[in-house]
mmCIF file with all atom_site columns, C-alpha atoms in Angstrom:
data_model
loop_
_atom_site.group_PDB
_atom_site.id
_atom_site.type_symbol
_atom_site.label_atom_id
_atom_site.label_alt_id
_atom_site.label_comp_id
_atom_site.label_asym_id
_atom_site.label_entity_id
_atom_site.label_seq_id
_atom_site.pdbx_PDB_ins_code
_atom_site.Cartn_x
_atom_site.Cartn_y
_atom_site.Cartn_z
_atom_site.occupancy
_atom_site.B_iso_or_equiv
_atom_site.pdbx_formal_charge
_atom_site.auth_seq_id
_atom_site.auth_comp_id
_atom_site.auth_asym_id
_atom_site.auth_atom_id
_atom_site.pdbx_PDB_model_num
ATOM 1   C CA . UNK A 1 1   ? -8.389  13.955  -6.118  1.00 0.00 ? 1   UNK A CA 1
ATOM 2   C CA . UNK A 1 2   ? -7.989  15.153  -9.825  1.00 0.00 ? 2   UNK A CA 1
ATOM 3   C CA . UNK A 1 3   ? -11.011 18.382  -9.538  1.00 0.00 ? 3   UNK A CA 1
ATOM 4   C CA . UNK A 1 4   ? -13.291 19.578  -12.154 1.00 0.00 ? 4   UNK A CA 1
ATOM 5   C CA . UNK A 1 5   ? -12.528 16.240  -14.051 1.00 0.00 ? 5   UNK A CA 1
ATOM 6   C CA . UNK A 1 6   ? -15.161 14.955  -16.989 1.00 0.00 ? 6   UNK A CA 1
ATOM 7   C CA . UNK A 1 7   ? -15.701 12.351  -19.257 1.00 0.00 ? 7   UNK A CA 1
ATOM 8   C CA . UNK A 1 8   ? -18.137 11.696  -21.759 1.00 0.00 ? 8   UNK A CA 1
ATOM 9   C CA . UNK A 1 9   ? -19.391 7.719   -21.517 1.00 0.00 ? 9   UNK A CA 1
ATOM 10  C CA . UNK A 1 10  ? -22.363 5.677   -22.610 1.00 0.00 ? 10  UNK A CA 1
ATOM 11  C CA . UNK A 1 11  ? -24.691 3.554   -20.904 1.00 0.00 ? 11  UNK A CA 1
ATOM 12  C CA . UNK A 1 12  ? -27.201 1.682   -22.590 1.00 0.00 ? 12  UNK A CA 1
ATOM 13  C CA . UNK A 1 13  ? -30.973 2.985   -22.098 1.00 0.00 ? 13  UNK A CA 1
ATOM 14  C CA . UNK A 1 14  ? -32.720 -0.971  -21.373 1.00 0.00 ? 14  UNK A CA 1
ATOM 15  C CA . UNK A 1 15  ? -36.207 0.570   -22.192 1.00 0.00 ? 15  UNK A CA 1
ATOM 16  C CA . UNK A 1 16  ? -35.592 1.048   -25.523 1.00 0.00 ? 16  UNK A CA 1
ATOM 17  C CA . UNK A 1 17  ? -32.417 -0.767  -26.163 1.00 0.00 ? 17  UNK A CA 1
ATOM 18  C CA . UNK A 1 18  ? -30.713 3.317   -26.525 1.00 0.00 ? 18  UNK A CA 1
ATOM 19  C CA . UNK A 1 19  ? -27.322 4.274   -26.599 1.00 0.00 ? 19  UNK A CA 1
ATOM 20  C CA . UNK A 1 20  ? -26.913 7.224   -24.398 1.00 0.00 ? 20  UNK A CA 1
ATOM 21  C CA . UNK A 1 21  ? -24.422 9.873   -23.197 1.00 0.00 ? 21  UNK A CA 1
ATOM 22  C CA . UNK A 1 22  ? -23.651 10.060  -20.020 1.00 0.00 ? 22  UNK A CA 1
ATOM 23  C CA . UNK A 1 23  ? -20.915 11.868  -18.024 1.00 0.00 ? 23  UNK A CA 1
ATOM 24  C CA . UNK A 1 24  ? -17.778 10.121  -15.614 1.00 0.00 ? 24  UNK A CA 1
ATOM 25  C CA . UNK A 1 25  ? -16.778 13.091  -13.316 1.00 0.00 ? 25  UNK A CA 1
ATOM 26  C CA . UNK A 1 26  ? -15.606 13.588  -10.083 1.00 0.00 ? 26  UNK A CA 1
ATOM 27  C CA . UNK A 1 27  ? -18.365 13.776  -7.640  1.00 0.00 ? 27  UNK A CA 1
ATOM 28  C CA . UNK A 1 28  ? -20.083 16.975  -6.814  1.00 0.00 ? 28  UNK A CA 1
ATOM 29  C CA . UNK A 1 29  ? -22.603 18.253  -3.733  1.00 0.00 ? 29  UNK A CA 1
ATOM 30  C CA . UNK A 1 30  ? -25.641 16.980  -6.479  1.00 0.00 ? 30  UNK A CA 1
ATOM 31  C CA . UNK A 1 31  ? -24.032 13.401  -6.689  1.00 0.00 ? 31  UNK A CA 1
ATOM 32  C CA . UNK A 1 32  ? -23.982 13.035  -2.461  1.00 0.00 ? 32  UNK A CA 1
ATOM 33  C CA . UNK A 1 33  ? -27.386 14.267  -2.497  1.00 0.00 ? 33  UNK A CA 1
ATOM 34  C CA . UNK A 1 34  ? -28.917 11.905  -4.560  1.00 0.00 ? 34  UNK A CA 1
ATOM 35  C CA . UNK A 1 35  ? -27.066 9.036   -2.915  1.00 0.00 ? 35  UNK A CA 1
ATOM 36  C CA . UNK A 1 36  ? -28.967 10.287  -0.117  1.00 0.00 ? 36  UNK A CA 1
ATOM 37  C CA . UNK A 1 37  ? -32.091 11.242  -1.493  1.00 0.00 ? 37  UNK A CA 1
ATOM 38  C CA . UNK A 1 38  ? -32.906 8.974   -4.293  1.00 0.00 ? 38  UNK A CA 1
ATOM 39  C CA . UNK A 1 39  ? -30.485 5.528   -3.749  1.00 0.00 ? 39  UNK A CA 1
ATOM 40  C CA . UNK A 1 40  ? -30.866 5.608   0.198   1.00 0.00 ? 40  UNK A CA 1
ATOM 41  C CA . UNK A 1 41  ? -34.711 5.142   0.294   1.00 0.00 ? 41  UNK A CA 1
ATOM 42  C CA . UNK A 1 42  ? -34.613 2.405   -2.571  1.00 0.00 ? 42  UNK A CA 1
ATOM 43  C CA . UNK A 1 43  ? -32.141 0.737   -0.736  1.00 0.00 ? 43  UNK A CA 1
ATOM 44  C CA . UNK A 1 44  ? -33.106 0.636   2.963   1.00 0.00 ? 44  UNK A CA 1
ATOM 45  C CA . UNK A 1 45  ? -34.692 -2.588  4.193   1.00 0.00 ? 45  UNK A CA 1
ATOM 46  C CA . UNK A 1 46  ? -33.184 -4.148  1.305   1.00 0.00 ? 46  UNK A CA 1
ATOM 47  C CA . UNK A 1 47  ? -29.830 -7.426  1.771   1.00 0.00 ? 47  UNK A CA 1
ATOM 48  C CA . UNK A 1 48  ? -27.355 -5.334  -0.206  1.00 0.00 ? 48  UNK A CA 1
ATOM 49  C CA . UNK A 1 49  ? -24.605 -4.005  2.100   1.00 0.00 ? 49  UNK A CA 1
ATOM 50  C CA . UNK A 1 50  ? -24.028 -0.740  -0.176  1.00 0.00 ? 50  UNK A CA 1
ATOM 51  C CA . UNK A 1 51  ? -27.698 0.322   1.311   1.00 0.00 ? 51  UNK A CA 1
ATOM 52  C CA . UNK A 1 52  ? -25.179 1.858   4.452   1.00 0.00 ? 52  UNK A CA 1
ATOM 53  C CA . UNK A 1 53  ? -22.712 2.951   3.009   1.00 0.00 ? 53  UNK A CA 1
ATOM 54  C CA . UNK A 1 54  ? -22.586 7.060   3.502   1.00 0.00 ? 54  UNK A CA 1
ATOM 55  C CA . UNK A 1 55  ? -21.342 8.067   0.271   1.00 0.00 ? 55  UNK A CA 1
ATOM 56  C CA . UNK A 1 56  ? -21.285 12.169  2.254   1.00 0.00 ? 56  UNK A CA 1
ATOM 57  C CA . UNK A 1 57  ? -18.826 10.565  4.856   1.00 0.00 ? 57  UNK A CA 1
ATOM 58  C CA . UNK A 1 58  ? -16.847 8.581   1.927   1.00 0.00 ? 58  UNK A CA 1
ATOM 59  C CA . UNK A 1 59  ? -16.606 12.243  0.227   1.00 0.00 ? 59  UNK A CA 1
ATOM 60  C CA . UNK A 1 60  ? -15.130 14.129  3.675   1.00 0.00 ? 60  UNK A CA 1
ATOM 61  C CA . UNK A 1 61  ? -12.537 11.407  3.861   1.00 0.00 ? 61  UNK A CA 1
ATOM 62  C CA . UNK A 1 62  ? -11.176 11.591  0.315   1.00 0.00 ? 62  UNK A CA 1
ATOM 63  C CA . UNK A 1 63  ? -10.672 15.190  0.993   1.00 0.00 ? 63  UNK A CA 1
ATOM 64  C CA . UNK A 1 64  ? -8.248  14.475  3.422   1.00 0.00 ? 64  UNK A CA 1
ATOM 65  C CA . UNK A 1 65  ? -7.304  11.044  2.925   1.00 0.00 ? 65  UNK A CA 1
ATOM 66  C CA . UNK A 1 66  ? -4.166  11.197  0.752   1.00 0.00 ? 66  UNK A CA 1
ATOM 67  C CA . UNK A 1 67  ? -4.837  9.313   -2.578  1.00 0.00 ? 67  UNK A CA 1
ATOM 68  C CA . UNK A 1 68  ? -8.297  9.013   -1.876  1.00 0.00 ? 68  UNK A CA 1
ATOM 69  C CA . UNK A 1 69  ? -10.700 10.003  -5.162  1.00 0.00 ? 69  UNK A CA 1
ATOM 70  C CA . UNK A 1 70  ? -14.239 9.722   -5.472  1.00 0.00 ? 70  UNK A CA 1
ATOM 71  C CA . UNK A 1 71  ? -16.336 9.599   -8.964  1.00 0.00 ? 71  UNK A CA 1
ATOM 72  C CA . UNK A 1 72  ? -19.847 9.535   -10.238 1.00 0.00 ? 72  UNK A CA 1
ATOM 73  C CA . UNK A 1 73  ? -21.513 8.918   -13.509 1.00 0.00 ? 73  UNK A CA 1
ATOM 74  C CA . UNK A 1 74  ? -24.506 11.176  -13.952 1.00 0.00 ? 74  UNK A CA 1
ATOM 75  C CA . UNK A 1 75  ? -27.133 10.551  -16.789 1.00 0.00 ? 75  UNK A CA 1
ATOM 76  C CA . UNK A 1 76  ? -29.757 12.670  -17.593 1.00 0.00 ? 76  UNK A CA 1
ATOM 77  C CA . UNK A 1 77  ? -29.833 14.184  -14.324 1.00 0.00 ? 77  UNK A CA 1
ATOM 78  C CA . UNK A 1 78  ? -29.311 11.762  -11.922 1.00 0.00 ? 78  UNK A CA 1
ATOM 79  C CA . UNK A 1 79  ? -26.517 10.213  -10.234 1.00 0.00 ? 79  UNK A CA 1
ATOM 80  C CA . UNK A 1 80  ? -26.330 6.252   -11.389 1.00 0.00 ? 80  UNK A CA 1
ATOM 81  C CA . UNK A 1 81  ? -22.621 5.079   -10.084 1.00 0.00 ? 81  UNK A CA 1
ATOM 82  C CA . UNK A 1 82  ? -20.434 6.050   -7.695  1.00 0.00 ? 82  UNK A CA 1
ATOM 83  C CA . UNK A 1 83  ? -16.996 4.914   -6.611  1.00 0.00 ? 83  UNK A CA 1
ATOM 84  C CA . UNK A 1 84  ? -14.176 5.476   -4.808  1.00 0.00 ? 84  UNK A CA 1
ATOM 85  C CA . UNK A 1 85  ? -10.614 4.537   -5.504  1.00 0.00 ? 85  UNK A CA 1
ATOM 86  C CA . UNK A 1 86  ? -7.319  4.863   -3.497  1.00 0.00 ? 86  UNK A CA 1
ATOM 87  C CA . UNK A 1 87  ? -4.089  5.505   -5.892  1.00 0.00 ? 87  UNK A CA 1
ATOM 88  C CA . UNK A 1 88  ? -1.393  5.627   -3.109  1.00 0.00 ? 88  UNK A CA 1
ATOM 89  C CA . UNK A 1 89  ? -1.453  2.697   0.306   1.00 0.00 ? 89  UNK A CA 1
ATOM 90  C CA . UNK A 1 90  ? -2.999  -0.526  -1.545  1.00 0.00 ? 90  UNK A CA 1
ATOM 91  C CA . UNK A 1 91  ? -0.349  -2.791  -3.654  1.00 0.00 ? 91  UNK A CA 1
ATOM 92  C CA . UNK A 1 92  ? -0.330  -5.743  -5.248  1.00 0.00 ? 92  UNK A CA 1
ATOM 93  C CA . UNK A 1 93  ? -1.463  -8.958  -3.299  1.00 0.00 ? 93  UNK A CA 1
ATOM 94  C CA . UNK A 1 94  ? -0.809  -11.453 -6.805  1.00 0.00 ? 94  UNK A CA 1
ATOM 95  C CA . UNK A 1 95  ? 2.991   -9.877  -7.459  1.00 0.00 ? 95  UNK A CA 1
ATOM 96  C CA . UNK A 1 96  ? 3.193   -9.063  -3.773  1.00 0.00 ? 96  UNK A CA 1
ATOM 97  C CA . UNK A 1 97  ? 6.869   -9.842  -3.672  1.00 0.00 ? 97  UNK A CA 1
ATOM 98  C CA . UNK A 1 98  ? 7.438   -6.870  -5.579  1.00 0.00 ? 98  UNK A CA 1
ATOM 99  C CA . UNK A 1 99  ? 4.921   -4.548  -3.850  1.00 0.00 ? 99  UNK A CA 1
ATOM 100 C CA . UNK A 1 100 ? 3.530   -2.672  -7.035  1.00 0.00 ? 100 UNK A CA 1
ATOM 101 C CA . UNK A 1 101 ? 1.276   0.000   -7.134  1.00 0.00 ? 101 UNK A CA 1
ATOM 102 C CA . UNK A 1 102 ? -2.287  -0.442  -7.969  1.00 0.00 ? 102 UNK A CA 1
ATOM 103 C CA . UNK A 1 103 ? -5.731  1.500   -7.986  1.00 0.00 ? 103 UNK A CA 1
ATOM 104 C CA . UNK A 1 104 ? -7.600  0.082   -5.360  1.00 0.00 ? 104 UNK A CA 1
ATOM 105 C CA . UNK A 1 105 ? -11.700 0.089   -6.102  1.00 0.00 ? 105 UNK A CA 1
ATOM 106 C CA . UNK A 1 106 ? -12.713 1.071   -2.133  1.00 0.00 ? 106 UNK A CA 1
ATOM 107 C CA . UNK A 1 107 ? -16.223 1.205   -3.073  1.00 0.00 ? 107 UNK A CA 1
ATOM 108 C CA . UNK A 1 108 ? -18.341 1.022   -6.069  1.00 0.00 ? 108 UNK A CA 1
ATOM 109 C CA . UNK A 1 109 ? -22.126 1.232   -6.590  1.00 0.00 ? 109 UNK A CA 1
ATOM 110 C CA . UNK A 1 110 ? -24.877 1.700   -8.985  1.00 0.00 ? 110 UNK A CA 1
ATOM 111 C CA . UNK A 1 111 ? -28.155 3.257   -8.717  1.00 0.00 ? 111 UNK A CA 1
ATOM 112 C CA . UNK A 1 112 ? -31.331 1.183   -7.337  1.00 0.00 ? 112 UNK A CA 1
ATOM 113 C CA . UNK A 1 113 ? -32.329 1.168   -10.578 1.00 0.00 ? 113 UNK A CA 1
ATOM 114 C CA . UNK A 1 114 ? -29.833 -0.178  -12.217 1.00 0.00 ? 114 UNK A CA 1
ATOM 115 C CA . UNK A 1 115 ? -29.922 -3.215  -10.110 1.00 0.00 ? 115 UNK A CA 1
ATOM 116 C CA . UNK A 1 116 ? -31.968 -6.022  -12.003 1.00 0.00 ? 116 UNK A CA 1
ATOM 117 C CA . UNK A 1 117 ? -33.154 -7.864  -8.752  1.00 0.00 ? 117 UNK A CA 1
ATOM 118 C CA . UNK A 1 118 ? -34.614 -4.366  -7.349  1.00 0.00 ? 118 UNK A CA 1
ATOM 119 C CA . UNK A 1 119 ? -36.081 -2.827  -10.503 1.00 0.00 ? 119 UNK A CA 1
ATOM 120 C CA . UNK A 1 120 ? -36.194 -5.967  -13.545 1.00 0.00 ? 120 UNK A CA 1
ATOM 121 C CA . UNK A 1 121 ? -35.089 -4.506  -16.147 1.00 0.00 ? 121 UNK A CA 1
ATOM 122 C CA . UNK A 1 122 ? -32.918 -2.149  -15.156 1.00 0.00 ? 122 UNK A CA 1
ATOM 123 C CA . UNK A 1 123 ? -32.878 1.440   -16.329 1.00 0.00 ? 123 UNK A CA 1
ATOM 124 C CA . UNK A 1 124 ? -28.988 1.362   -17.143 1.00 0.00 ? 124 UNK A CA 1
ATOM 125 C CA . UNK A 1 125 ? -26.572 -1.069  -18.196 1.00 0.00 ? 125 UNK A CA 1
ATOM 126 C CA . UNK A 1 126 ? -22.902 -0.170  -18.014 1.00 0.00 ? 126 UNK A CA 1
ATOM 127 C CA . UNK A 1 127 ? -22.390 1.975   -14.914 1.00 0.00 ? 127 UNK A CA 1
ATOM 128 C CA . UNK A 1 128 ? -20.435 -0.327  -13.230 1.00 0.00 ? 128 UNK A CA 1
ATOM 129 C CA . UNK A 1 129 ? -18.421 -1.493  -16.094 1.00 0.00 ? 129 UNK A CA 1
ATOM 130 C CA . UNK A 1 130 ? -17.636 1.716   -16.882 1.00 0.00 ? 130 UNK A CA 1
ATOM 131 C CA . UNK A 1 131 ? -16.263 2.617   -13.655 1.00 0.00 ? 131 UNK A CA 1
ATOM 132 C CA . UNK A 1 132 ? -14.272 -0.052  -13.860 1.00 0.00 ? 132 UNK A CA 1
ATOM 133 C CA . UNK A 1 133 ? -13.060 1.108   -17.411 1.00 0.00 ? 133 UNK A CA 1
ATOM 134 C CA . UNK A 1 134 ? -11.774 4.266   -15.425 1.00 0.00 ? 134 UNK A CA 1
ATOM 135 C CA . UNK A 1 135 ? -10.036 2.946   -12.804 1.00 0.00 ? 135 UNK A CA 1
ATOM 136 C CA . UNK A 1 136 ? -7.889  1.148   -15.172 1.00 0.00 ? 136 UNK A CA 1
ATOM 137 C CA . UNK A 1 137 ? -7.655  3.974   -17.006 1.00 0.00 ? 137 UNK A CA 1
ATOM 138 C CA . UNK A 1 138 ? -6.268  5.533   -13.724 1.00 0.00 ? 138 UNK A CA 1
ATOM 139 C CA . UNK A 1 139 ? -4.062  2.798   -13.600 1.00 0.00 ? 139 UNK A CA 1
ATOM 140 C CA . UNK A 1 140 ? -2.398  3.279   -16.885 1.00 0.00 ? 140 UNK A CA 1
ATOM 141 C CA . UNK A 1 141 ? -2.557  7.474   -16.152 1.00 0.00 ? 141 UNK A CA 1
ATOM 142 C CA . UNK A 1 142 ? -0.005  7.004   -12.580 1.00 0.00 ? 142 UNK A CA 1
ATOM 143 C CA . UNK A 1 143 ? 1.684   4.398   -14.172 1.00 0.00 ? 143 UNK A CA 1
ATOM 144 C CA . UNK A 1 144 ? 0.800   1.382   -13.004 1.00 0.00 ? 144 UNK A CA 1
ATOM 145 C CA . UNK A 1 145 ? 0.048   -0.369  -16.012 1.00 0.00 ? 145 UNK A CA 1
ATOM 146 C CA . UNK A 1 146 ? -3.480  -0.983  -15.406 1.00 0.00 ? 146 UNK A CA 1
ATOM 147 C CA . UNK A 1 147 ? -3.318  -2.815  -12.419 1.00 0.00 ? 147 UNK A CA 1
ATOM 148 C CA . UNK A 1 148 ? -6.780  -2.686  -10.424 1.00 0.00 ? 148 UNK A CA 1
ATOM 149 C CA . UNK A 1 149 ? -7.924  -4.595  -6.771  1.00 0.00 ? 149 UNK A CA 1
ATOM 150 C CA . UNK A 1 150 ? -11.009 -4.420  -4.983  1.00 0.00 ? 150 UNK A CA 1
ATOM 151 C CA . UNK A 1 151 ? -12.749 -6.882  -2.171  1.00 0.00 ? 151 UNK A CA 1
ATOM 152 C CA . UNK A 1 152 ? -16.629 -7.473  -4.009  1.00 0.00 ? 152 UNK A CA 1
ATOM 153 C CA . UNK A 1 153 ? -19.241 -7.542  -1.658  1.00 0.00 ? 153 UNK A CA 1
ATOM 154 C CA . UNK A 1 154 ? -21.307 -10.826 -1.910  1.00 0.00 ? 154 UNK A CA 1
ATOM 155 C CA . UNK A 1 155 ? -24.259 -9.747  -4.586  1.00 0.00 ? 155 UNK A CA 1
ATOM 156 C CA . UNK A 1 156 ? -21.204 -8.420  -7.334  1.00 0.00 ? 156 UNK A CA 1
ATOM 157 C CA . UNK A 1 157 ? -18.878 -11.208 -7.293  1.00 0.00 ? 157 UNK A CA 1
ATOM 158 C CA . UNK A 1 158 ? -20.491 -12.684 -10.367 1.00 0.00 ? 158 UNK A CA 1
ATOM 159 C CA . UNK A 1 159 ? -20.306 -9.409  -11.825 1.00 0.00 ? 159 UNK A CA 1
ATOM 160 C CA . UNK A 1 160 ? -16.197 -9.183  -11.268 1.00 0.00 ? 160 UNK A CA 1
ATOM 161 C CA . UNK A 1 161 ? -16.596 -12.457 -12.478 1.00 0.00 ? 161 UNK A CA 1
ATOM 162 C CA . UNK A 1 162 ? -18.238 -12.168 -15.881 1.00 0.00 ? 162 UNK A CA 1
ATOM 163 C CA . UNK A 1 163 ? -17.266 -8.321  -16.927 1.00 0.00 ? 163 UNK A CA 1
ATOM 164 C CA . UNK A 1 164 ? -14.613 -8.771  -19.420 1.00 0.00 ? 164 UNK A CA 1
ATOM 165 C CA . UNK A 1 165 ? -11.541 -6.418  -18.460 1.00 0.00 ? 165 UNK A CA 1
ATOM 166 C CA . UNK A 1 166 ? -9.195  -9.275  -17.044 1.00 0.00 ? 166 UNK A CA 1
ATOM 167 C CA . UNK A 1 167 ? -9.950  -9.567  -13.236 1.00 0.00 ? 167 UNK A CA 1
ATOM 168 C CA . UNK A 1 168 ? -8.697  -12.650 -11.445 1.00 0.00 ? 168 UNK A CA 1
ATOM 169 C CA . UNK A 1 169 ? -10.940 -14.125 -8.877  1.00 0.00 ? 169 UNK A CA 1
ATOM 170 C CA . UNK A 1 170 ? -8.263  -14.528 -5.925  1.00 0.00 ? 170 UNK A CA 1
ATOM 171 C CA . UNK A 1 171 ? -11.044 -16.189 -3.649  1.00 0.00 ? 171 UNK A CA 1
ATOM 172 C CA . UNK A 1 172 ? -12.116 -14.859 0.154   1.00 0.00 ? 172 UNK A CA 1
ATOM 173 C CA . UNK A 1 173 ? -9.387  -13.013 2.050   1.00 0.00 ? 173 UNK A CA 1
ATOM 174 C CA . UNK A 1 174 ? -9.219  -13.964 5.439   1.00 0.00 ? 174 UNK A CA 1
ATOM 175 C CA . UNK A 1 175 ? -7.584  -10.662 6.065   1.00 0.00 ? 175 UNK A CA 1
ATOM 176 C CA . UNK A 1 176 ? -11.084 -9.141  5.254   1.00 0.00 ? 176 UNK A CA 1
ATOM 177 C CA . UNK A 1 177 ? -13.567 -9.224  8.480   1.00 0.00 ? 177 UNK A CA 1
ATOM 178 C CA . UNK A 1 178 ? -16.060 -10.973 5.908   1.00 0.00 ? 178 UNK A CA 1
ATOM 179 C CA . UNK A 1 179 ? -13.931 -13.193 4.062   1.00 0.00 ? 179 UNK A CA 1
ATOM 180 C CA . UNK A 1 180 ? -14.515 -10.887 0.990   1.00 0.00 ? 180 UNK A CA 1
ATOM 181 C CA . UNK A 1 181 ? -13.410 -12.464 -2.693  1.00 0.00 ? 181 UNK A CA 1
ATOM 182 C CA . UNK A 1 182 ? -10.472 -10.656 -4.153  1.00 0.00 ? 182 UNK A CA 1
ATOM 183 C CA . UNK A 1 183 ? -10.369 -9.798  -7.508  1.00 0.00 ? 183 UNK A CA 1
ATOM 184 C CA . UNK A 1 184 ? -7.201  -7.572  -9.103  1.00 0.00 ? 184 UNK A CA 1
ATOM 185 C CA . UNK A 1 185 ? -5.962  -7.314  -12.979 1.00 0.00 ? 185 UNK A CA 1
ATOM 186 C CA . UNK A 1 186 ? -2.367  -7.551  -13.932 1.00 0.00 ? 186 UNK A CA 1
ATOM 187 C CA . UNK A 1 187 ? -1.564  -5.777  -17.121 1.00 0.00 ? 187 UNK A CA 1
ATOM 188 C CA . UNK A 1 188 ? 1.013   -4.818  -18.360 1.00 0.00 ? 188 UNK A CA 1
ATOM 189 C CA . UNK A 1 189 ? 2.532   -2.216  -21.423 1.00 0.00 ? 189 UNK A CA 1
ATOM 190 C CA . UNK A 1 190 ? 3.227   -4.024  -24.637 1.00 0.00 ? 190 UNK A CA 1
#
């Protein structure tokens, strides 16, 4: 995991239609605990599969997990996306006869709050797209040329759909236990 890593971002403030700065950086003890703290509560009881997800357990493994790397974007205090990426064992599925390298999104999540069909309107807009913005970033960085996967769980797929960075609905993969929709970008350098 690249340590003591920051980036300044914005995310826009709904409330009062703000710009604000807001920080990418890799995650910290703060970050777990307000996964657990603040997003766990919000989200138990509730139909989005993130709300089990143990973002402390996620952390343990990237330690030890070659090419594992875990994120967060923190805004005025609080912890409003997470994610976690794998840079070295997923490749291609689109150019799969030539097994490329990609950054594989494992997991990525927003705050509660951020999520119009728990709190309408959300606090933050651009978390997720944000994180996505890094992970291609990522991409570019190890030299893949900004090729991204990830498996979205049911409630982002129109997300992945309609954010505008070049992902290519694949459909459900029936190698996934839940028949999760693929999405990946293929870029490449001018």
């Amino acid at each position: 995991m690249v340590s003591d890593f920051s980036l300044n971002v914005k995310l826009l403030r709904v409330q009062d239609n703000q710009i604000v700065d807001a920080i990418l950086t890799t995650v910290t003890d703060k970050h777990l605990t307000d996964a657990q703290n603040l997003w766990a509560p919000q989200l138990t009881g509730t139909r989005y599969l993130d709300a089990d997800w143990n973002w402390e357990k996620k952390n343990r493994l990237a330690k030890i997990l070659p090419g594992d790397e875990l994120y967060a974007i923190e805004c005025e205090g609080i912890t409003q996306g997470l994610m976690t990426i794998d840079i070295l064992k997923k490749r291609c599925q689109i150019e799969s006869q030539y097994r490329r390298r990609l950054v594989y999104i494992s997991a990525l999540a927003t705050g509660p709050w951020n999520r119009p069909a728990i709190n309408n309107p959300p606090t933050y807009k651009g978390v997720g797209k944000n994180l996505v913005d890094f992970a291609i970033a990522r991409s570019y960085e190890l030299g893949y040329q900004g090729r991204v996967g990830l498996h979205a769980l049911p409630d982002s797929i129109d997300f992945y759909r309609k954010i505008r960075v070049g992902f290519l609905d694949c459909g459900s993969d029936p190698d996934e236990p839940d028949n999760l929709v693929y999405f990946e970008i293929l870029r490449r350098n001018s």
